[in-house]
Amino acid sequence: MIKYLDLKRINDLHDAEIRQAVGRVLNSGWYLKGEATQQFESHYASFIGSRYCVGCGNGLDALTMIFRAYMELGVMKEGDEVIVPANTYIASILAITANRLKPVLVEPDINTLQIDDALIERAITERTRAVMIVHLYGRCAYTERIGEICRRHGLKLIEDNAQAHGCVTSHGSRRTGSLGDAAGHSFYPGKNLGALGDAGAVTTDDKELARVVAMLGNYGASGKYVFDCKGRNSRMDEIQAAVLDVKLRYLEVENDRRREVAAIYYNKVSNPLIHIPASDRDSVWHIFPVFCERRDELQRYLLENGVETQIHYPIPPHKQHCYREWAHQSYPITEQIHAQELSLPCNQALQDEDINLIIGFLNRFS
């Protein structure tokens, strides 16, 4: 069986260094809000190209606290609108509705799979306060047009960078996570930069926003037993920070290997029943998506031949029961993507023989 993602093989690449880092934390006797977290926050901020990085419990908390912080700062209030891609993972939208803000769904571009920047401006109303872009699949969603729209309308630009650690803009000068006013990051174990459990972070150049996010993640405390707002418990623990700091050193090399795997797929998959989206040389390929009208049949065929795949994601947000009030809405491009998408194995632990075996099966599917 070729696993979709073999986390043990991936973490075994750095086994000795991870064990040493965890050992240092255990021996320190300090397990929360200590030196390991501070060190990772500093290193990750420098890597991303932002002034501040605030660690937290997970990626959903990171996004949720960004919006909550803007509300605490008076930039947003309940009922305000946030433009967000219709084809995103549910967490992007949960972060908005958790703050009693209103998501405004915008279709993606079928060629890039990212929010269609030609549709954003027509979705803006007098209640719009922000645009959230989601660097889905590891591709950069930012465009100069999106930046210009946000500047002209005075909107905050929020990045969901859960899937794109290390991705850069098309001209290669800035990384995702540093392109807008604030960004949320997830370090779920399966991410390109994955912890050994849940962890997340917020990056920003805004000192005041970083201060409020840090306060919100520590019960709303501005000092010991002094609570300035109604916060939550959302902290990155020292063990996760230490593990992430080890893996951050290898992220660019491992992203390069993902690009090599993607290039092999592009060069060798030649089945007219399987559509591969336009190539993106800057993508970090957190997910390698292909599209097939007989997607479920293709997935079963691959599994029967020892190849595990995933679907990202089978049900679009507006068709989920938790947002059943949107069920009557129609987003045909989003619905097409969710009905046809299949994710192939694509990661740094794959060997060339694994990839060629997968491609052989893909090309023989009929």
GROMACS .gro file of C-alpha atoms in nm:
model
  366
    1MET     CA    1   0.000   0.000   0.000
    2ILE     CA    2   0.126   0.345  -0.094
    3LYS     CA    3  -0.021   0.566   0.178
    4TYR     CA    4  -0.159   0.906   0.091
    5LEU     CA    5   0.060   1.052   0.364
    6ASP     CA    6   0.292   0.841   0.580
    7LEU     CA    7   0.359   1.065   0.879
    8LYS     CA    8   0.593   0.815   1.042
    9ARG     CA    9   0.819   0.811   0.734
   10ILE     CA   10   0.812   1.191   0.721
   11ASN     CA   11   0.899   1.236   1.089
   12ASP     CA   12   1.159   0.959   1.075
   13LEU     CA   13   1.359   1.187   0.844
   14HIS     CA   14   1.432   1.403   1.150
   15ASP     CA   15   1.394   1.145   1.426
   16ALA     CA   16   1.717   1.209   1.614
   17GLU     CA   17   1.683   1.588   1.615
   18ILE     CA   18   1.317   1.571   1.718
   19ARG     CA   19   1.398   1.340   2.007
   20GLN     CA   20   1.677   1.572   2.122
   21ALA     CA   21   1.450   1.876   2.102
   22VAL     CA   22   1.171   1.703   2.298
   23GLY     CA   23   1.427   1.584   2.553
   24ARG     CA   24   1.545   1.939   2.612
   25VAL     CA   25   1.189   2.048   2.684
   26LEU     CA   26   1.132   1.757   2.923
   27ASN     CA   27   1.454   1.833   3.106
   28SER     CA   28   1.375   2.203   3.130
   29GLY     CA   29   1.068   2.148   3.346
   30TRP     CA   30   0.890   2.432   3.159
   31TYR     CA   31   0.613   2.322   2.926
   32LEU     CA   32   0.406   2.630   2.831
   33LYS     CA   33   0.497   2.985   2.727
   34GLY     CA   34   0.868   2.922   2.756
   35GLU     CA   35   1.189   2.953   2.557
   36ALA     CA   36   1.103   2.691   2.294
   37THR     CA   37   0.787   2.876   2.194
   38GLN     CA   38   0.960   3.212   2.191
   39GLN     CA   39   1.239   3.071   1.976
   40PHE     CA   40   1.001   2.917   1.724
   41GLU     CA   41   0.791   3.233   1.707
   42SER     CA   42   1.103   3.436   1.632
   43HIS     CA   43   1.233   3.193   1.371
   44TYR     CA   44   0.895   3.153   1.201
   45ALA     CA   45   0.833   3.528   1.187
   46SER     CA   46   1.173   3.571   1.023
   47PHE     CA   47   1.101   3.287   0.778
   48ILE     CA   48   0.760   3.426   0.681
   49GLY     CA   49   0.887   3.785   0.663
   50SER     CA   50   0.659   3.932   0.927
   51ARG     CA   51   0.745   4.138   1.235
   52TYR     CA   52   0.539   3.929   1.478
   53CYS     CA   53   0.440   3.567   1.524
   54VAL     CA   54   0.205   3.457   1.804
   55GLY     CA   55   0.177   3.084   1.866
   56CYS     CA   56  -0.161   2.935   1.953
   57GLY     CA   57  -0.344   2.606   1.988
   58ASN     CA   58  -0.440   2.540   1.625
   59GLY     CA   59  -0.512   2.700   1.290
   60LEU     CA   60  -0.882   2.756   1.352
   61ASP     CA   61  -0.802   2.946   1.671
   62ALA     CA   62  -0.547   3.153   1.479
   63LEU     CA   63  -0.805   3.271   1.226
   64THR     CA   64  -1.079   3.313   1.487
   65MET     CA   65  -0.858   3.527   1.711
   66ILE     CA   66  -0.756   3.752   1.422
   67PHE     CA   67  -1.119   3.852   1.367
   68ARG     CA   68  -1.186   3.871   1.740
   69ALA     CA   69  -0.883   4.096   1.787
   70TYR     CA   70  -1.006   4.331   1.516
   71MET     CA   71  -1.340   4.345   1.696
   72GLU     CA   72  -1.169   4.421   2.027
   73LEU     CA   73  -0.978   4.700   1.851
   74GLY     CA   74  -1.299   4.846   1.707
   75VAL     CA   75  -1.211   4.769   1.345
   76MET     CA   76  -1.503   4.525   1.305
   77LYS     CA   77  -1.832   4.461   1.479
   78GLU     CA   78  -2.101   4.192   1.475
   79GLY     CA   79  -2.282   4.175   1.142
   80ASP     CA   80  -1.990   4.303   0.937
   81GLU     CA   81  -1.908   4.108   0.622
   82VAL     CA   82  -1.598   3.913   0.521
   83ILE     CA   83  -1.547   3.799   0.161
   84VAL     CA   84  -1.414   3.442   0.148
   85PRO     CA   85  -1.373   3.178  -0.126
   86ALA     CA   86  -1.671   2.944  -0.162
   87ASN     CA   87  -1.451   2.636  -0.213
   88THR     CA   88  -1.246   2.661   0.103
   89TYR     CA   89  -1.218   2.421   0.397
   90ILE     CA   90  -1.484   2.478   0.663
   91ALA     CA   91  -1.238   2.628   0.916
   92SER     CA   92  -1.201   2.946   0.709
   93ILE     CA   93  -1.573   3.009   0.741
   94LEU     CA   94  -1.609   2.890   1.100
   95ALA     CA   95  -1.360   3.158   1.207
   96ILE     CA   96  -1.588   3.423   1.059
   97THR     CA   97  -1.920   3.299   1.193
   98ALA     CA   98  -1.773   3.227   1.538
   99ASN     CA   99  -1.735   3.604   1.572
  100ARG     CA  100  -2.091   3.673   1.448
  101LEU     CA  101  -1.951   3.816   1.127
  102LYS     CA  102  -2.111   3.734   0.792
  103PRO     CA  103  -1.923   3.529   0.532
  104VAL     CA  104  -1.981   3.638   0.173
  105LEU     CA  105  -1.890   3.346  -0.053
  106VAL     CA  106  -1.715   3.414  -0.383
  107GLU     CA  107  -1.648   3.154  -0.652
  108PRO     CA  108  -1.295   3.042  -0.743
  109ASP     CA  109  -1.124   3.065  -1.079
  110ILE     CA  110  -1.144   2.715  -1.227
  111ASN     CA  111  -0.791   2.751  -1.367
  112THR     CA  112  -0.615   2.857  -1.046
  113LEU     CA  113  -0.862   2.703  -0.795
  114GLN     CA  114  -0.819   3.022  -0.589
  115ILE     CA  115  -1.073   3.299  -0.527
  116ASP     CA  116  -1.157   3.474  -0.855
  117ASP     CA  117  -1.025   3.829  -0.815
  118ALA     CA  118  -1.257   3.946  -1.096
  119LEU     CA  119  -1.559   3.869  -0.876
  120ILE     CA  120  -1.446   4.024  -0.547
  121GLU     CA  121  -1.535   4.387  -0.608
  122ARG     CA  122  -1.898   4.316  -0.702
  123ALA     CA  123  -1.938   4.136  -0.365
  124ILE     CA  124  -1.835   4.443  -0.163
  125THR     CA  125  -2.107   4.628   0.028
  126GLU     CA  126  -2.111   4.903   0.289
  127ARG     CA  127  -2.078   4.630   0.555
  128THR     CA  128  -1.767   4.466   0.406
  129ARG     CA  129  -1.464   4.492   0.634
  130ALA     CA  130  -1.223   4.226   0.508
  131VAL     CA  131  -1.127   3.983   0.235
  132MET     CA  132  -0.993   3.644   0.340
  133ILE     CA  133  -0.781   3.466   0.083
  134VAL     CA  134  -0.706   3.098   0.128
  135HIS     CA  135  -0.384   2.960  -0.019
  136LEU     CA  136  -0.562   2.634  -0.099
  137TYR     CA  137  -0.362   2.323  -0.195
  138GLY     CA  138  -0.037   2.513  -0.131
  139ARG     CA  139  -0.092   2.763  -0.415
  140CYS     CA  140  -0.063   3.138  -0.364
  141ALA     CA  141  -0.406   3.302  -0.378
  142TYR     CA  142  -0.279   3.659  -0.362
  143THR     CA  143  -0.288   3.880  -0.670
  144GLU     CA  144  -0.195   4.245  -0.709
  145ARG     CA  145  -0.557   4.306  -0.805
  146ILE     CA  146  -0.674   4.175  -0.466
  147GLY     CA  147  -0.422   4.395  -0.286
  148GLU     CA  148  -0.533   4.699  -0.482
  149ILE     CA  149  -0.902   4.631  -0.415
  150CYS     CA  150  -0.839   4.605  -0.040
  151ARG     CA  151  -0.637   4.927  -0.036
  152ARG     CA  152  -0.892   5.120  -0.240
  153HIS     CA  153  -1.187   5.009  -0.029
  154GLY     CA  154  -1.006   5.023   0.305
  155LEU     CA  155  -1.050   4.649   0.370
  156LYS     CA  156  -0.836   4.422   0.584
  157LEU     CA  157  -0.667   4.142   0.391
  158ILE     CA  158  -0.656   3.820   0.594
  159GLU     CA  159  -0.464   3.513   0.479
  160ASP     CA  160  -0.553   3.154   0.562
  161ASN     CA  161  -0.207   3.005   0.524
  162ALA     CA  162  -0.287   2.665   0.671
  163GLN     CA  163  -0.181   2.481   0.352
  164ALA     CA  164   0.101   2.692   0.212
  165HIS     CA  165   0.397   2.714   0.449
  166GLY     CA  166   0.689   2.847   0.248
  167CYS     CA  167   0.495   2.943  -0.065
  168VAL     CA  168   0.598   3.267  -0.235
  169THR     CA  169   0.429   3.515  -0.467
  170SER     CA  170   0.470   3.459  -0.839
  171HIS     CA  171   0.765   3.695  -0.861
  172GLY     CA  172   0.932   3.523  -0.567
  173SER     CA  173   0.986   3.817  -0.337
  174ARG     CA  174   0.744   3.756  -0.047
  175ARG     CA  175   0.601   3.453   0.128
  176THR     CA  176   0.239   3.379   0.190
  177GLY     CA  177   0.160   3.476   0.546
  178SER     CA  178   0.321   3.818   0.500
  179LEU     CA  179   0.110   3.952   0.213
  180GLY     CA  180  -0.189   4.090   0.403
  181ASP     CA  181  -0.268   4.251   0.737
  182ALA     CA  182  -0.263   3.921   0.927
  183ALA     CA  183  -0.241   3.549   0.857
  184GLY     CA  184  -0.349   3.232   1.033
  185HIS     CA  185  -0.129   2.923   1.015
  186SER     CA  186  -0.202   2.561   1.103
  187PHE     CA  187   0.066   2.312   1.206
  188TYR     CA  188  -0.165   2.009   1.208
  189PRO     CA  189   0.056   1.698   1.169
  190GLY     CA  190  -0.031   1.651   0.801
  191LYS     CA  191   0.074   2.002   0.694
  192ASN     CA  192   0.398   2.077   0.508
  193LEU     CA  193   0.523   2.209   0.843
  194GLY     CA  194   0.349   1.976   1.084
  195ALA     CA  195   0.371   1.933   1.458
  196LEU     CA  196   0.316   1.611   1.653
  197GLY     CA  197  -0.027   1.736   1.755
  198ASP     CA  198  -0.230   2.051   1.715
  199ALA     CA  199  -0.060   2.390   1.694
  200GLY     CA  200  -0.111   2.717   1.509
  201ALA     CA  201   0.012   3.074   1.480
  202VAL     CA  202  -0.079   3.426   1.373
  203THR     CA  203   0.170   3.639   1.178
  204THR     CA  204   0.135   4.013   1.129
  205ASP     CA  205   0.328   4.339   1.109
  206ASP     CA  206   0.070   4.506   1.334
  207LYS     CA  207   0.211   4.531   1.687
  208GLU     CA  208  -0.124   4.610   1.847
  209LEU     CA  209  -0.300   4.325   1.669
  210ALA     CA  210  -0.027   4.082   1.781
  211ARG     CA  211  -0.064   4.205   2.140
  212VAL     CA  212  -0.440   4.150   2.142
  213VAL     CA  213  -0.414   3.807   1.976
  214ALA     CA  214  -0.160   3.700   2.240
  215MET     CA  215  -0.391   3.830   2.512
  216LEU     CA  216  -0.695   3.650   2.367
  217GLY     CA  217  -0.508   3.320   2.358
  218ASN     CA  218  -0.424   3.350   2.727
  219TYR     CA  219  -0.778   3.392   2.865
  220GLY     CA  220  -0.778   3.763   2.771
  221ALA     CA  221  -0.511   3.842   3.030
  222SER     CA  222  -0.300   4.156   3.004
  223GLY     CA  223  -0.116   4.056   3.321
  224LYS     CA  224  -0.132   3.785   3.583
  225TYR     CA  225  -0.498   3.751   3.685
  226VAL     CA  226  -0.583   4.074   3.500
  227PHE     CA  227  -0.837   4.007   3.222
  228ASP     CA  228  -0.904   4.287   2.975
  229CYS     CA  229  -1.127   4.085   2.740
  230LYS     CA  230  -1.311   3.753   2.724
  231GLY     CA  231  -1.040   3.531   2.585
  232ARG     CA  232  -0.977   3.160   2.553
  233ASN     CA  233  -0.708   2.907   2.631
  234SER     CA  234  -0.519   2.867   2.303
  235ARG     CA  235  -0.146   2.826   2.351
  236MET     CA  236   0.126   2.643   2.161
  237ASP     CA  237   0.297   2.405   2.403
  238GLU     CA  238   0.673   2.383   2.434
  239ILE     CA  239   0.704   2.034   2.286
  240GLN     CA  240   0.519   2.131   1.967
  241ALA     CA  241   0.725   2.448   1.938
  242ALA     CA  242   1.050   2.253   1.975
  243VAL     CA  243   0.944   1.998   1.712
  244LEU     CA  244   0.835   2.271   1.470
  245ASP     CA  245   1.163   2.456   1.514
  246VAL     CA  246   1.351   2.143   1.404
  247LYS     CA  247   1.128   2.083   1.104
  248LEU     CA  248   1.133   2.447   0.995
  249ARG     CA  249   1.504   2.409   0.910
  250TYR     CA  250   1.416   2.153   0.643
  251LEU     CA  251   1.093   2.303   0.510
  252GLU     CA  252   1.234   2.458   0.193
  253VAL     CA  253   1.423   2.143   0.093
  254GLU     CA  254   1.114   1.932   0.157
  255ASN     CA  255   0.894   2.173  -0.039
  256ASP     CA  256   1.141   2.141  -0.327
  257ARG     CA  257   1.095   1.764  -0.318
  258ARG     CA  258   0.717   1.810  -0.332
  259ARG     CA  259   0.770   2.024  -0.643
  260GLU     CA  260   0.978   1.745  -0.797
  261VAL     CA  261   0.700   1.495  -0.730
  262ALA     CA  262   0.443   1.732  -0.882
  263ALA     CA  263   0.663   1.781  -1.190
  264ILE     CA  264   0.675   1.405  -1.247
  265TYR     CA  265   0.296   1.389  -1.237
  266TYR     CA  266   0.271   1.678  -1.484
  267ASN     CA  267   0.520   1.522  -1.722
  268LYS     CA  268   0.390   1.165  -1.718
  269VAL     CA  269   0.014   1.157  -1.649
  270SER     CA  270  -0.151   1.133  -1.990
  271ASN     CA  271  -0.503   1.004  -1.942
  272PRO     CA  272  -0.774   1.219  -2.108
  273LEU     CA  273  -1.017   1.114  -1.833
  274ILE     CA  274  -0.799   1.283  -1.571
  275HIS     CA  275  -0.756   1.661  -1.571
  276ILE     CA  276  -0.466   1.824  -1.390
  277PRO     CA  277  -0.506   2.197  -1.318
  278ALA     CA  278  -0.266   2.449  -1.465
  279SER     CA  279   0.087   2.415  -1.331
  280ASP     CA  280   0.203   2.654  -1.059
  281ARG     CA  281   0.580   2.667  -1.021
  282ASP     CA  282   0.557   2.845  -0.684
  283SER     CA  283   0.313   2.603  -0.520
  284VAL     CA  284   0.440   2.403  -0.225
  285TRP     CA  285   0.195   2.123  -0.316
  286HIS     CA  286   0.039   2.056   0.020
  287ILE     CA  287  -0.223   1.886  -0.195
  288PHE     CA  288  -0.183   1.763  -0.553
  289PRO     CA  289  -0.538   1.772  -0.693
  290VAL     CA  290  -0.660   1.607  -1.011
  291PHE     CA  291  -1.014   1.615  -1.146
  292CYS     CA  292  -1.218   1.333  -1.291
  293GLU     CA  293  -1.590   1.311  -1.371
  294ARG     CA  294  -1.573   0.952  -1.244
  295ARG     CA  295  -1.381   1.055  -0.932
  296ASP     CA  296  -1.525   0.796  -0.691
  297GLU     CA  297  -1.465   0.516  -0.940
  298LEU     CA  298  -1.107   0.634  -0.991
  299GLN     CA  299  -1.048   0.642  -0.616
  300ARG     CA  300  -1.178   0.286  -0.574
  301TYR     CA  301  -0.965   0.165  -0.866
  302LEU     CA  302  -0.649   0.316  -0.717
  303LEU     CA  303  -0.721   0.174  -0.372
  304GLU     CA  304  -0.777  -0.173  -0.520
  305ASN     CA  305  -0.429  -0.138  -0.671
  306GLY     CA  306  -0.267  -0.031  -0.345
  307VAL     CA  307  -0.274   0.348  -0.380
  308GLU     CA  308  -0.441   0.554  -0.108
  309THR     CA  309  -0.588   0.893  -0.206
  310GLN     CA  310  -0.799   1.160  -0.035
  311ILE     CA  311  -1.080   1.394  -0.139
  312HIS     CA  312  -1.042   1.763  -0.051
  313TYR     CA  313  -1.331   1.811   0.006
  314PRO     CA  314  -1.640   1.600  -0.077
  315ILE     CA  315  -1.903   1.851   0.043
  316PRO     CA  316  -1.870   2.228  -0.016
  317PRO     CA  317  -1.933   2.460   0.280
  318HIS     CA  318  -2.268   2.589   0.153
  319LYS     CA  319  -2.400   2.230   0.139
  320GLN     CA  320  -2.292   2.139   0.493
  321HIS     CA  321  -2.566   2.084   0.751
  322CYS     CA  322  -2.408   2.335   0.989
  323TYR     CA  323  -2.476   2.608   0.727
  324ARG     CA  324  -2.806   2.465   0.606
  325GLU     CA  325  -2.942   2.820   0.566
  326TRP     CA  326  -2.719   2.841   0.255
  327ALA     CA  327  -2.842   2.517   0.099
  328HIS     CA  328  -3.049   2.699  -0.163
  329GLN     CA  329  -2.746   2.895  -0.286
  330SER     CA  330  -2.568   2.787  -0.602
  331TYR     CA  331  -2.192   2.801  -0.663
  332PRO     CA  332  -2.146   2.583  -0.974
  333ILE     CA  333  -1.768   2.608  -1.002
  334THR     CA  334  -1.723   2.525  -0.635
  335GLU     CA  335  -1.967   2.235  -0.668
  336GLN     CA  336  -1.780   2.103  -0.973
  337ILE     CA  337  -1.451   2.112  -0.785
  338HIS     CA  338  -1.593   1.931  -0.483
  339ALA     CA  339  -1.759   1.667  -0.703
  340GLN     CA  340  -1.451   1.589  -0.914
  341GLU     CA  341  -1.141   1.655  -0.700
  342LEU     CA  342  -0.909   1.371  -0.599
  343SER     CA  343  -0.581   1.425  -0.412
  344LEU     CA  344  -0.284   1.211  -0.511
  345PRO     CA  345   0.006   1.128  -0.278
  346CYS     CA  346   0.257   1.414  -0.300
  347ASN     CA  347   0.514   1.457  -0.026
  348GLN     CA  348   0.884   1.444   0.054
  349ALA     CA  349   0.881   1.081   0.174
  350LEU     CA  350   0.768   0.939  -0.161
  351GLN     CA  351   1.022   0.757  -0.374
  352ASP     CA  352   1.033   0.793  -0.753
  353GLU     CA  353   0.929   0.429  -0.793
  354ASP     CA  354   0.617   0.498  -0.586
  355ILE     CA  355   0.526   0.793  -0.807
  356ASN     CA  356   0.584   0.602  -1.131
  357LEU     CA  357   0.370   0.314  -1.002
  358ILE     CA  358   0.086   0.558  -0.927
  359ILE     CA  359   0.121   0.717  -1.271
  360GLY     CA  360   0.104   0.377  -1.438
  361PHE     CA  361  -0.229   0.307  -1.271
  362LEU     CA  362  -0.359   0.654  -1.357
  363ASN     CA  363  -0.274   0.614  -1.723
  364ARG     CA  364  -0.438   0.270  -1.740
  365PHE     CA  365  -0.766   0.386  -1.584
  366SER     CA  366  -1.050   0.360  -1.836
   0.00000   0.00000   0.00000
